[in-house]
mmCIF file of C-alpha atoms in Angstrom:
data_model
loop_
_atom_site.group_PDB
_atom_site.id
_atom_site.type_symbol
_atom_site.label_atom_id
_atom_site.label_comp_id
_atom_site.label_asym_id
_atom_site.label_seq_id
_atom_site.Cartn_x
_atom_site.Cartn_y
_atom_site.Cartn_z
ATOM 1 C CA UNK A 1 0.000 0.000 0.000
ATOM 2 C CA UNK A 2 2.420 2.511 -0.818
ATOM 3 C CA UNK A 3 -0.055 5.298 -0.058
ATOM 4 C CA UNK A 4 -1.368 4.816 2.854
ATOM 5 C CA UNK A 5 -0.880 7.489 5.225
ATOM 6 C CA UNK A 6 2.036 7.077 7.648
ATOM 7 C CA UNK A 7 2.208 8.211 10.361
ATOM 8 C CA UNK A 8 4.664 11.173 12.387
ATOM 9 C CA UNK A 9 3.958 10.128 16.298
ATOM 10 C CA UNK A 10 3.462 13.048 18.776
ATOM 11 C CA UNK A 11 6.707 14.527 19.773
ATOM 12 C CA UNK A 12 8.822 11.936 17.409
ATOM 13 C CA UNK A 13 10.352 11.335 13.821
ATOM 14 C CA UNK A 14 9.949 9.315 10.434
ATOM 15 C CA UNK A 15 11.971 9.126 7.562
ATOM 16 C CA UNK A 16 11.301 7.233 4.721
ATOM 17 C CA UNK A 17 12.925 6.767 1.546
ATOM 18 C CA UNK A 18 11.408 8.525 -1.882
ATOM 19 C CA UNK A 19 12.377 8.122 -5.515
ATOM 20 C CA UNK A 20 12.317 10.929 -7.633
ATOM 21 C CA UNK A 21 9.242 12.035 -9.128
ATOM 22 C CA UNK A 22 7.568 10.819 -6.405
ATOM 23 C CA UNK A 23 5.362 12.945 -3.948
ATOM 24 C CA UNK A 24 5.276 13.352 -0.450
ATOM 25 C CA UNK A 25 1.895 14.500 1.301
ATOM 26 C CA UNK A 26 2.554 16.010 4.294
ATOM 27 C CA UNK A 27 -1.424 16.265 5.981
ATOM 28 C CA UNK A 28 -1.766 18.897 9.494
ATOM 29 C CA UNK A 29 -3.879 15.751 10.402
ATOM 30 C CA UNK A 30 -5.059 17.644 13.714
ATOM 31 C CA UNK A 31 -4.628 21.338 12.429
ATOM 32 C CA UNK A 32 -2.007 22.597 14.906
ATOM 33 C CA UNK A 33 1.021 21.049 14.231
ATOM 34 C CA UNK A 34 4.687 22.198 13.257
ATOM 35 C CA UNK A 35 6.931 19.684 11.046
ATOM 36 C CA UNK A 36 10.266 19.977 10.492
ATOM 37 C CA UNK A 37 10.919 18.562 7.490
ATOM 38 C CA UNK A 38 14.697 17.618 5.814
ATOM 39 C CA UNK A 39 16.212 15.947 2.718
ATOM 40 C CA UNK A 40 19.404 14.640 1.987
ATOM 41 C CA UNK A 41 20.238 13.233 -1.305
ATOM 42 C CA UNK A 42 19.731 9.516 -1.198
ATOM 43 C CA UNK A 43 23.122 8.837 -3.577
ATOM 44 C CA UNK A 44 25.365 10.818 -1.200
ATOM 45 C CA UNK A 45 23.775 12.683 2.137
ATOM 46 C CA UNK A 46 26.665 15.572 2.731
ATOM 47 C CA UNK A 47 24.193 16.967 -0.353
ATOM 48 C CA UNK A 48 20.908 17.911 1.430
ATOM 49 C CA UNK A 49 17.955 20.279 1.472
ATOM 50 C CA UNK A 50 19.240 23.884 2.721
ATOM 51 C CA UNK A 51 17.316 27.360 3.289
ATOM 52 C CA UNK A 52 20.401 29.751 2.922
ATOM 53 C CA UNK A 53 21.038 27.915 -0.251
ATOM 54 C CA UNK A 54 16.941 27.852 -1.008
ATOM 55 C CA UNK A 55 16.091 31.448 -0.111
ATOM 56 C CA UNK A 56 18.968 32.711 -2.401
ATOM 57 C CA UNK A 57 17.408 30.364 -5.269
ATOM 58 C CA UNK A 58 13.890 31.515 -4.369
ATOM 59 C CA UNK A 59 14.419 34.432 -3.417
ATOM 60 C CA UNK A 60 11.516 34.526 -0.938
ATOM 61 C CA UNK A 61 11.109 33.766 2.667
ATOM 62 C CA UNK A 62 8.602 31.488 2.760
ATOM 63 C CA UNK A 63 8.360 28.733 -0.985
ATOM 64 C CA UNK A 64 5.419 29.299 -2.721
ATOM 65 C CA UNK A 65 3.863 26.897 -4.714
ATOM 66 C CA UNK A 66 5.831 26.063 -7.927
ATOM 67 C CA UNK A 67 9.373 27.090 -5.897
ATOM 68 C CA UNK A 68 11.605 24.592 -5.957
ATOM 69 C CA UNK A 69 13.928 24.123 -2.214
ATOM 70 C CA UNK A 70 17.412 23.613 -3.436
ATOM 71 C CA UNK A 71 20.120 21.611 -1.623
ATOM 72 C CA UNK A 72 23.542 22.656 -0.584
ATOM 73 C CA UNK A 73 24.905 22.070 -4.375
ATOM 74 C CA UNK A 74 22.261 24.547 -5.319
ATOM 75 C CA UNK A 75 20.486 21.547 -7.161
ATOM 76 C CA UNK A 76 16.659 21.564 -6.907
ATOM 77 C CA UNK A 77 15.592 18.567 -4.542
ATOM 78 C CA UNK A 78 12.049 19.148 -3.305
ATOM 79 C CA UNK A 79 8.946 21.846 -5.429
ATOM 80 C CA UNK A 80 6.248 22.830 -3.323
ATOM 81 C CA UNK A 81 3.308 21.515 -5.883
ATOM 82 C CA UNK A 82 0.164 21.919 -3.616
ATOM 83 C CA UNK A 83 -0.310 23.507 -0.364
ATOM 84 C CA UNK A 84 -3.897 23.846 1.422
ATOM 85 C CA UNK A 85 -2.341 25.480 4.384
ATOM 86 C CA UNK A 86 -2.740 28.944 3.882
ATOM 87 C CA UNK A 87 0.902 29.585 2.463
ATOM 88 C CA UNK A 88 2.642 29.946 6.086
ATOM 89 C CA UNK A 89 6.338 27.547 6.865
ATOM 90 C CA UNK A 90 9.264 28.300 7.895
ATOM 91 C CA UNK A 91 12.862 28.936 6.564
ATOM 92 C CA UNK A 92 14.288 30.925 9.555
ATOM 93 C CA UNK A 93 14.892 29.254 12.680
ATOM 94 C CA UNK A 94 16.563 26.282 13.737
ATOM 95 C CA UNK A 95 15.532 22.489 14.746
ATOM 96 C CA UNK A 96 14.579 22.983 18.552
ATOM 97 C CA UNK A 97 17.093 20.567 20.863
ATOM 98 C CA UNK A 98 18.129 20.127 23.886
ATOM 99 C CA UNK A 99 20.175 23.360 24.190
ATOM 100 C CA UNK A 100 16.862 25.589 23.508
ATOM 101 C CA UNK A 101 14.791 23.540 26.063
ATOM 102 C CA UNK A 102 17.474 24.400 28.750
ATOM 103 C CA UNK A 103 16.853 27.725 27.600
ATOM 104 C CA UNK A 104 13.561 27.864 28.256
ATOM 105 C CA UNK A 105 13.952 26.401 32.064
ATOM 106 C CA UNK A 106 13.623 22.405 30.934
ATOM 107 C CA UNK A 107 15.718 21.116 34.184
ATOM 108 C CA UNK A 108 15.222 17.628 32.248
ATOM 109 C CA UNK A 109 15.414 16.276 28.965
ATOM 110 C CA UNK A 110 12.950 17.510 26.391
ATOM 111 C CA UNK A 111 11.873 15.805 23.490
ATOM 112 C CA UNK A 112 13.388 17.550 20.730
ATOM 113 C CA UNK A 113 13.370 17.972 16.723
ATOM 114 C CA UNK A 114 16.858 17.865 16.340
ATOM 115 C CA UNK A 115 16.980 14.544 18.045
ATOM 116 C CA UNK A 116 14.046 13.036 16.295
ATOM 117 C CA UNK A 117 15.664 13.778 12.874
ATOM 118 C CA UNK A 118 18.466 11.493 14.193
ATOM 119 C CA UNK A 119 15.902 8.737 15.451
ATOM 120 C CA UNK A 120 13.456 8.485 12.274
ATOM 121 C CA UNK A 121 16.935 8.196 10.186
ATOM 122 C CA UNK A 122 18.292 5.400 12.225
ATOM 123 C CA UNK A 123 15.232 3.591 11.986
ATOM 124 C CA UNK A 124 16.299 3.540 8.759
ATOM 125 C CA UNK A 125 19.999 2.362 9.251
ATOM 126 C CA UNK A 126 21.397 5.973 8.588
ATOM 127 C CA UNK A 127 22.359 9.099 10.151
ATOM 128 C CA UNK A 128 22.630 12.349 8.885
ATOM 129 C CA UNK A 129 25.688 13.955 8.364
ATOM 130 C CA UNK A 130 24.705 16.953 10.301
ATOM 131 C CA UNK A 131 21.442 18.853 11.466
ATOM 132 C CA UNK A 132 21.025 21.364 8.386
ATOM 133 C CA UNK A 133 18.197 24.112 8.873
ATOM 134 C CA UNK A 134 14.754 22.598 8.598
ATOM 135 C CA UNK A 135 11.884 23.209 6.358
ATOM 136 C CA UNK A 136 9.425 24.354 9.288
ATOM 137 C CA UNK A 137 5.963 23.725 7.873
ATOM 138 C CA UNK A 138 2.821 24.507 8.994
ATOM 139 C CA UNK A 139 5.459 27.148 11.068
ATOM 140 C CA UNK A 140 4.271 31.039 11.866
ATOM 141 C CA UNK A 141 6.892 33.304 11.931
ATOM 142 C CA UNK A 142 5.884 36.552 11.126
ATOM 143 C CA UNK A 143 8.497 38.986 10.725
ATOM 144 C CA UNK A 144 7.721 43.179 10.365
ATOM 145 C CA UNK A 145 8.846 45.633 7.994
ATOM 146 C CA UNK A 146 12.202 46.390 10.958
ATOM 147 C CA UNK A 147 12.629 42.748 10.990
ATOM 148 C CA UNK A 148 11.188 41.405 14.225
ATOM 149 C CA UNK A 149 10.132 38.207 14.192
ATOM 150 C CA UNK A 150 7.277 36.606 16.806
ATOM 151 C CA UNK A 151 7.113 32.811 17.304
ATOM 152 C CA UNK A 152 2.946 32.402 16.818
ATOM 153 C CA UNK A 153 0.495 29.878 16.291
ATOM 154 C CA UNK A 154 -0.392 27.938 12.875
ATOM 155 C CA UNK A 155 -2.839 29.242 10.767
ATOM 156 C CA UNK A 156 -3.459 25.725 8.901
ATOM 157 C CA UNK A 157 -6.398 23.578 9.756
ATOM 158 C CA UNK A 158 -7.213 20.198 10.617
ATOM 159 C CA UNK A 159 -6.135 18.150 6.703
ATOM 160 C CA UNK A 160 -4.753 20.498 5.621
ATOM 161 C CA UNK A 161 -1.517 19.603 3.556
ATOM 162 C CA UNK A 162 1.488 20.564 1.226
ATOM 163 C CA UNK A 163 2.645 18.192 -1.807
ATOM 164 C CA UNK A 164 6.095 18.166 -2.253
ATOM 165 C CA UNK A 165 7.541 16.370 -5.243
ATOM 166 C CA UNK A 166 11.085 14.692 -5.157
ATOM 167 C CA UNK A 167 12.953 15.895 -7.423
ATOM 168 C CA UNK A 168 16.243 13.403 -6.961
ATOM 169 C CA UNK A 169 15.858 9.854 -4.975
ATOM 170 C CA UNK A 170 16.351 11.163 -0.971
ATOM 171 C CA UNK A 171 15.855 10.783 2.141
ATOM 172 C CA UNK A 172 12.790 12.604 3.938
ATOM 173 C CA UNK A 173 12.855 13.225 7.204
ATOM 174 C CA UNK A 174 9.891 14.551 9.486
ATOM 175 C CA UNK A 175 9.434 15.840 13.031
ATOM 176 C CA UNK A 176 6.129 16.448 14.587
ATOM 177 C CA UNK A 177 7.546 18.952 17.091
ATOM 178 C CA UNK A 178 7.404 18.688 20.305
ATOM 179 C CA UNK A 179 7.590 22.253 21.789
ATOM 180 C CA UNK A 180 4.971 22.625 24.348
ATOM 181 C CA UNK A 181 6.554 25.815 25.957
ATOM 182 C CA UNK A 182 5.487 28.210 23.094
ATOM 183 C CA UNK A 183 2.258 28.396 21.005
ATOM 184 C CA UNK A 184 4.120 27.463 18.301
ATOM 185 C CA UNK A 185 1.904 24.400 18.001
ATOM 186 C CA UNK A 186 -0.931 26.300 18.791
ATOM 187 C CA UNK A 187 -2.068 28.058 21.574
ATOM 188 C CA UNK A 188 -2.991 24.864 23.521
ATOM 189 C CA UNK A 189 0.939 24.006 23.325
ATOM 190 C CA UNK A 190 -0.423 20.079 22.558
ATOM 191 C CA UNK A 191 2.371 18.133 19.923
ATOM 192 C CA UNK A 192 0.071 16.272 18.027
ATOM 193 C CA UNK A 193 0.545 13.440 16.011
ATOM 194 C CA UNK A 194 0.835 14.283 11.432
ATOM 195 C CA UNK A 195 1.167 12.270 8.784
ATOM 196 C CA UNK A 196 2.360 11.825 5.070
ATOM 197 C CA UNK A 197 2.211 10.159 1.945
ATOM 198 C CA UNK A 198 4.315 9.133 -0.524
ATOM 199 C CA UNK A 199 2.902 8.297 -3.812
ATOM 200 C CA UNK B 1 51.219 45.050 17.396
ATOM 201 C CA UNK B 2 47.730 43.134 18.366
ATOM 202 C CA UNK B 3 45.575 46.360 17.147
ATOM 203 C CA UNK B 4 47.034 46.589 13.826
ATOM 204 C CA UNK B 5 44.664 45.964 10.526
ATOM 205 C CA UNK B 6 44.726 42.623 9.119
ATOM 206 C CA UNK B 7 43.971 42.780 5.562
ATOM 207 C CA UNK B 8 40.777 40.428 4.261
ATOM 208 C CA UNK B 9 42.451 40.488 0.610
ATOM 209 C CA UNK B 10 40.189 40.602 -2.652
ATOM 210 C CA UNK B 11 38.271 38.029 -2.912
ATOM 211 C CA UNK B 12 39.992 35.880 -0.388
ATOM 212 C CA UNK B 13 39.565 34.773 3.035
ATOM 213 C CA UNK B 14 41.186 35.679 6.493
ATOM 214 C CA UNK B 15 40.838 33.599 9.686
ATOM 215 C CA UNK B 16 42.550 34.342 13.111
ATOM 216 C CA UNK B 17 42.589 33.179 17.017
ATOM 217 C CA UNK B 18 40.412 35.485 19.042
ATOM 218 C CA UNK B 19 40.317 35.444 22.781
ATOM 219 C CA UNK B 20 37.272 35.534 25.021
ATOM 220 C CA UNK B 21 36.456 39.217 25.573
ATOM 221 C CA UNK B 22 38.742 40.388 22.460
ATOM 222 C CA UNK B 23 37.275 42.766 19.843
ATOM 223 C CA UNK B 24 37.035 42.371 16.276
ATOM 224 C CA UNK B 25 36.642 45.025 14.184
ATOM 225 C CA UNK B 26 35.363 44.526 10.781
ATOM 226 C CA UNK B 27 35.860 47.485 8.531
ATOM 227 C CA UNK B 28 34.147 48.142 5.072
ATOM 228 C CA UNK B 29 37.500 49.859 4.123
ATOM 229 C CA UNK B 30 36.674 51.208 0.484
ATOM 230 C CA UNK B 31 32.635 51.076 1.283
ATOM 231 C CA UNK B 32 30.723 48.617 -0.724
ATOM 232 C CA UNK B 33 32.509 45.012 0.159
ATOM 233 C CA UNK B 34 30.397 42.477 1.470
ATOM 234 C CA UNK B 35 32.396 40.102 4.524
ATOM 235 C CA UNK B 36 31.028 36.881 4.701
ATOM 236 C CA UNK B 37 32.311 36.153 8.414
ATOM 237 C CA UNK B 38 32.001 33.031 10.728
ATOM 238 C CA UNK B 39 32.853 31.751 14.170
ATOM 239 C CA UNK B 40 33.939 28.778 15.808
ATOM 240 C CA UNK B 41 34.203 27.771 19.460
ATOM 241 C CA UNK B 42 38.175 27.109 19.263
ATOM 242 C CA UNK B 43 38.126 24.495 21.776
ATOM 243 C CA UNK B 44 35.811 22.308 19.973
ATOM 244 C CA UNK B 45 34.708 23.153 16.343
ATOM 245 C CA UNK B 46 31.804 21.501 16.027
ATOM 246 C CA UNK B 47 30.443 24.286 18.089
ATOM 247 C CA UNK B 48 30.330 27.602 15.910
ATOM 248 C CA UNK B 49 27.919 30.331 14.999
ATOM 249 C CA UNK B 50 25.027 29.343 13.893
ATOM 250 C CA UNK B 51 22.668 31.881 11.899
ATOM 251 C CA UNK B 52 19.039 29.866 12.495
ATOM 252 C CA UNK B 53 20.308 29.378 15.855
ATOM 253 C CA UNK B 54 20.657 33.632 16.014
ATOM 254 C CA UNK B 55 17.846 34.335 14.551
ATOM 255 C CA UNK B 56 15.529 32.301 17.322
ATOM 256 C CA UNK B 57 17.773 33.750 20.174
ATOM 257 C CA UNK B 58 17.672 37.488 18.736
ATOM 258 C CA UNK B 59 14.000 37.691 17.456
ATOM 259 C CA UNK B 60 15.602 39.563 14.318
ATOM 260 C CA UNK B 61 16.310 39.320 10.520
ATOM 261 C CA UNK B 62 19.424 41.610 11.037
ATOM 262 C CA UNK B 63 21.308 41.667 14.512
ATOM 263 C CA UNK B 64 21.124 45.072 16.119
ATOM 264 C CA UNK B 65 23.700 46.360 18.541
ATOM 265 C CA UNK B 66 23.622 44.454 21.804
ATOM 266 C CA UNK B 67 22.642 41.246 19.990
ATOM 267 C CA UNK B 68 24.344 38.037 20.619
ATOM 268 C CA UNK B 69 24.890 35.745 17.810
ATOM 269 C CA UNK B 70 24.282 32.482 19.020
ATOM 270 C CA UNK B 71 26.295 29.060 19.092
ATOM 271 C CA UNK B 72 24.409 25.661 17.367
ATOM 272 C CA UNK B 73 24.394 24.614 20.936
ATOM 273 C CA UNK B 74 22.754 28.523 21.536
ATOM 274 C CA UNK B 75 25.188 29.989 23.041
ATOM 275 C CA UNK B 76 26.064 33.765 22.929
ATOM 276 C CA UNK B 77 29.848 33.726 20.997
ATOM 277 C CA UNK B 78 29.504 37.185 19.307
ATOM 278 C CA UNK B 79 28.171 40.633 20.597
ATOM 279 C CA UNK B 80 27.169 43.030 18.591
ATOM 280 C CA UNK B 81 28.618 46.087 20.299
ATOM 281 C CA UNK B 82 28.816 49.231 17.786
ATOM 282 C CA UNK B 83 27.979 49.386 14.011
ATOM 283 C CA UNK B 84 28.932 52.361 11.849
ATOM 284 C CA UNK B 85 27.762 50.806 8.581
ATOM 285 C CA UNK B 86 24.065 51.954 8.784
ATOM 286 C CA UNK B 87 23.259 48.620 10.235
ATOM 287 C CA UNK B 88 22.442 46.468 7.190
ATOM 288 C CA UNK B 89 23.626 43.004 7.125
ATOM 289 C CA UNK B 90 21.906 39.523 6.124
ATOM 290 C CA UNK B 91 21.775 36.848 8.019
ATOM 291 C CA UNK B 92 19.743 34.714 4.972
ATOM 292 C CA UNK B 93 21.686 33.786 2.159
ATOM 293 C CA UNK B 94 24.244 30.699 2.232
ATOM 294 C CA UNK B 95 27.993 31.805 1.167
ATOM 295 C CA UNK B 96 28.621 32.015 -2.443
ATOM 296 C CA UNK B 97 29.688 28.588 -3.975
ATOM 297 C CA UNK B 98 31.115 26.935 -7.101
ATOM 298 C CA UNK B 99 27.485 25.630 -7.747
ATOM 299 C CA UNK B 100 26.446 29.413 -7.251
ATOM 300 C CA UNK B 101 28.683 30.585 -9.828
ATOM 301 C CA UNK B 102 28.494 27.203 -12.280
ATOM 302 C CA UNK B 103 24.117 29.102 -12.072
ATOM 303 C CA UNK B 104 25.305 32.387 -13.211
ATOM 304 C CA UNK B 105 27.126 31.228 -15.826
ATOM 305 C CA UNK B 106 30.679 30.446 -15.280
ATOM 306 C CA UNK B 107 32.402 28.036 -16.931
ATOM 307 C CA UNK B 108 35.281 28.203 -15.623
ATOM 308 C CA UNK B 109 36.333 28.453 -11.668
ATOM 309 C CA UNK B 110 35.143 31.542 -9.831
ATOM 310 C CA UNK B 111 36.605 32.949 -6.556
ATOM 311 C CA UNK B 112 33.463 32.092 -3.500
ATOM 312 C CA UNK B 113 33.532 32.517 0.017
ATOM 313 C CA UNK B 114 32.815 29.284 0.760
ATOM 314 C CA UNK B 115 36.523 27.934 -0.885
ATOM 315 C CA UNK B 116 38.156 31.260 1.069
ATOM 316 C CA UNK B 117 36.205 30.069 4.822
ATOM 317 C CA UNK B 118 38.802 26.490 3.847
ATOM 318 C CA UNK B 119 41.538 28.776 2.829
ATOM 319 C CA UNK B 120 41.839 31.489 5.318
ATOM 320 C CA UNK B 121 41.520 28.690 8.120
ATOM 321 C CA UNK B 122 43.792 26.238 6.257
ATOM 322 C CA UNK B 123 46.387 28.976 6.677
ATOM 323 C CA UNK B 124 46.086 28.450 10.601
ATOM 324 C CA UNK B 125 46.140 24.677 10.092
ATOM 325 C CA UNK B 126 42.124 24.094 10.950
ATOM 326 C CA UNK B 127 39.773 23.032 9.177
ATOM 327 C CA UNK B 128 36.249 23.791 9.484
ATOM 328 C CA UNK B 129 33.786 21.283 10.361
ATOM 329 C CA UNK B 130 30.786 22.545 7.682
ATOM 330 C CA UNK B 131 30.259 25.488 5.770
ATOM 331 C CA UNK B 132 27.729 27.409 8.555
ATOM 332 C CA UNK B 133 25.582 29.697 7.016
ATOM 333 C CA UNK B 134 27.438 33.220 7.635
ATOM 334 C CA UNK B 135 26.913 36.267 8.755
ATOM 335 C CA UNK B 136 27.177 38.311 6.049
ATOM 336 C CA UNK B 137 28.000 41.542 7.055
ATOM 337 C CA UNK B 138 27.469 44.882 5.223
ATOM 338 C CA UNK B 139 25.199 42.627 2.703
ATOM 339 C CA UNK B 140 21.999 44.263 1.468
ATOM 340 C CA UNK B 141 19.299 41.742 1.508
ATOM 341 C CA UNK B 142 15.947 43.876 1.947
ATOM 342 C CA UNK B 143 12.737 41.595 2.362
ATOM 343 C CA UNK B 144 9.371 42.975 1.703
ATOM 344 C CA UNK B 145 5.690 42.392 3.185
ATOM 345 C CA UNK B 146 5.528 39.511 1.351
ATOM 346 C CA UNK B 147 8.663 38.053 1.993
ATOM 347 C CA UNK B 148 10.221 38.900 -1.159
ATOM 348 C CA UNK B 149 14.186 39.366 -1.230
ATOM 349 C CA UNK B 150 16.109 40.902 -3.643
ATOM 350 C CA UNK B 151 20.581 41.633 -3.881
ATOM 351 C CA UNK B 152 20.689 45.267 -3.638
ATOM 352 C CA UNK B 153 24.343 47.304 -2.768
ATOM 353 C CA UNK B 154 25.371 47.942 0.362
ATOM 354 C CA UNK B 155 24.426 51.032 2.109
ATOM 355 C CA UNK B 156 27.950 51.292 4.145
ATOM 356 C CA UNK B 157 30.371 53.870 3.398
ATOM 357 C CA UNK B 158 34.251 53.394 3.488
ATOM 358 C CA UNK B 159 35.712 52.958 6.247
ATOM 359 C CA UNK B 160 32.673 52.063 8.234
ATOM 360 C CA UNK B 161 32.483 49.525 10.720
ATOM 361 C CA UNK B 162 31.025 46.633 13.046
ATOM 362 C CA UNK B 163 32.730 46.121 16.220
ATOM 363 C CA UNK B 164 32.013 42.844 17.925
ATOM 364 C CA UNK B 165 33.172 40.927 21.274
ATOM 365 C CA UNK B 166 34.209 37.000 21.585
ATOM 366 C CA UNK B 167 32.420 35.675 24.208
ATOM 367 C CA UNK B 168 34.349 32.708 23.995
ATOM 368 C CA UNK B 169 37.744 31.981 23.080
ATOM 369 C CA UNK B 170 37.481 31.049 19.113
ATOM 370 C CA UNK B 171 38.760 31.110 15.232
ATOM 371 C CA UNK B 172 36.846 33.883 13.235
ATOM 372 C CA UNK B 173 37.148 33.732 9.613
ATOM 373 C CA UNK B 174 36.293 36.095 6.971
ATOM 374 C CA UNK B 175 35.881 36.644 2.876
ATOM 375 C CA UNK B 176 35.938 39.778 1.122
ATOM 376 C CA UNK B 177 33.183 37.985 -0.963
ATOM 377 C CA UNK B 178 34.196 37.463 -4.576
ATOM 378 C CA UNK B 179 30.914 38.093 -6.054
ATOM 379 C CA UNK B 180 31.373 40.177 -9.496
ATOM 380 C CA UNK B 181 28.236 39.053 -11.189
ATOM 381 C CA UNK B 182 25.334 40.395 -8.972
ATOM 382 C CA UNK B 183 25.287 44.246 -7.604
ATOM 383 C CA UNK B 184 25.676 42.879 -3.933
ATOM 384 C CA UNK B 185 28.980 44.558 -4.067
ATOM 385 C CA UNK B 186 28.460 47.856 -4.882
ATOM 386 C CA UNK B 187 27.123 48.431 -8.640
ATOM 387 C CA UNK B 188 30.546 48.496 -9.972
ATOM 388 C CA UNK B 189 30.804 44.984 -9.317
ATOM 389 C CA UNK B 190 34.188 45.092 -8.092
ATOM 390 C CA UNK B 191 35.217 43.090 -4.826
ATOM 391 C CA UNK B 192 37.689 44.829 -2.814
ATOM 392 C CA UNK B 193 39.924 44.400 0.046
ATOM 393 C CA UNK B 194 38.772 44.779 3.806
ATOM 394 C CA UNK B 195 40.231 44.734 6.738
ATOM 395 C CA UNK B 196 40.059 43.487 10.339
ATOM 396 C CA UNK B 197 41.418 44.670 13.918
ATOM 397 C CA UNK B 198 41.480 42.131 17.155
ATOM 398 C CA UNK B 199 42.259 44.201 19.979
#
């Protein structure tokens, strides 16, 4: 059944391996929830989905549908071909991990995103070959015409989805975040489980 | 003579050791040269500025004086402490590449900041771990509502300047950015030298 959904557990990681030309749904099952998203190039993984190299490509902040996210070689490796979601990811900020929940007071470990990249690959037998700068979707970061930026809520709703479409064979990667500190997964600060396709 | 200017050659790359609570002073010498600059934690490199990792900490497109530019492990390693420059600097785009060049055209090699971050720190016998995103200072990336970016030339003037402080002891490396091709130099399109004090 290779499309049936799959699912990204609360507060945890998946990876999964796509061929090129494939899609990947990636479905807000419950509305509210922030993925991380990363791809590394399935034929050699120091080659792998980057925003610095992406925005400079794009030139845009956020992809729109029809933008293609380039890797690190500046080679396209994921286009945005759908999105439901009303339009608003994330290039900006970083994976969370354990360093930012220690930040925010976390006397104990905290589930994190740059963590669960590492877990959904080695489920896989692999590991990646460092924690490039996510694809936040479903992630509101507003910034102002000074350049402030605000960590806020999603404005997606429950199914809503982007279709990516591979664009080399890779590795995708997906963390349902699990920051419960900041409304960044809503203002009820509940990780939810997502899911995805690939078809 | 520890205060003395360092040159940042044309289109080539500097590094140097910086103690904790050392300045660096980065000047735009001749006016219109972008400095792709980076920093790693000397006693472990793997540790080193991290520009998603800033942008989280700082709330801020562009750090303003007072900032600190955080660690990947979020940890303050560079203070913003005075900026004569008119305060625009990017934080977005990934350094300039062979792949960026092979894009615009070139057949043939191209000077890039990424190939002058290896030199300049080759030159003190490191090497560094990843290309980081940099901090690209005096570089003229305005975004608009939307989140549309654009390569516009710097607004600094010559001899302007960014003074920051180490907050830990650590290898700084810059590139008088080779880029000829886009305006992000100045509209003449020619890269200059720069130059650097640690004091």
């Amino acid at each position: 059944m290779p499309d049936s959904p799959i699912a990204i557990p609360a507060r945890r990681g998946k990876a999964a391996f796509v061929a090129r030309g494939q899609t990947i749904k990636v479905i807000n099952t419950h509305g509210e929830q922030v993925v991380d998203t990363w791809a590394f190039n399935r034929a050699g993984m120091t080659e792998f989905m980057s925003m610095e190299h992406s925005r400079a490509g794009i030139q845009r902040l956020i992809p729109a549908v029809g933008d293609a996210m380039l890797t690190n070689h500046r080679r396209p490796i994921l286009t945005l071909l759908e999105d439901t979601s009303g339009g608003i990811h994330d290039t900006l900020m970083a994976a969370c991990d354990v360093y930012r929940y220690q930040g925010l007071g976390c006397a104990e470990y905290h589930d994190n995103c740059t963590d669960n990249l590492a877990q959904g690959m080695r489920e896989l037998g692999l590991a990646p070959p460092e924690t490039p700068s996510p694809l936040n979707l479903f992630m509101n970061i507003p910034w102002t015409p000074d350049g402030m930026l605000s960590f806020e809520p999603p404005v997606s709703t429950p199914g809503s989805y982007v279709l990516l479409r591979a664009e080399m064979d890779l590795v995708i990667a997906l963390s349902a975040c699990p920051q419960d500190l900041l409304p960044i997964n809503g203002l009820g600060r509940r990780p939810t489980e997502a899911h995805f396709v690939v078809a």
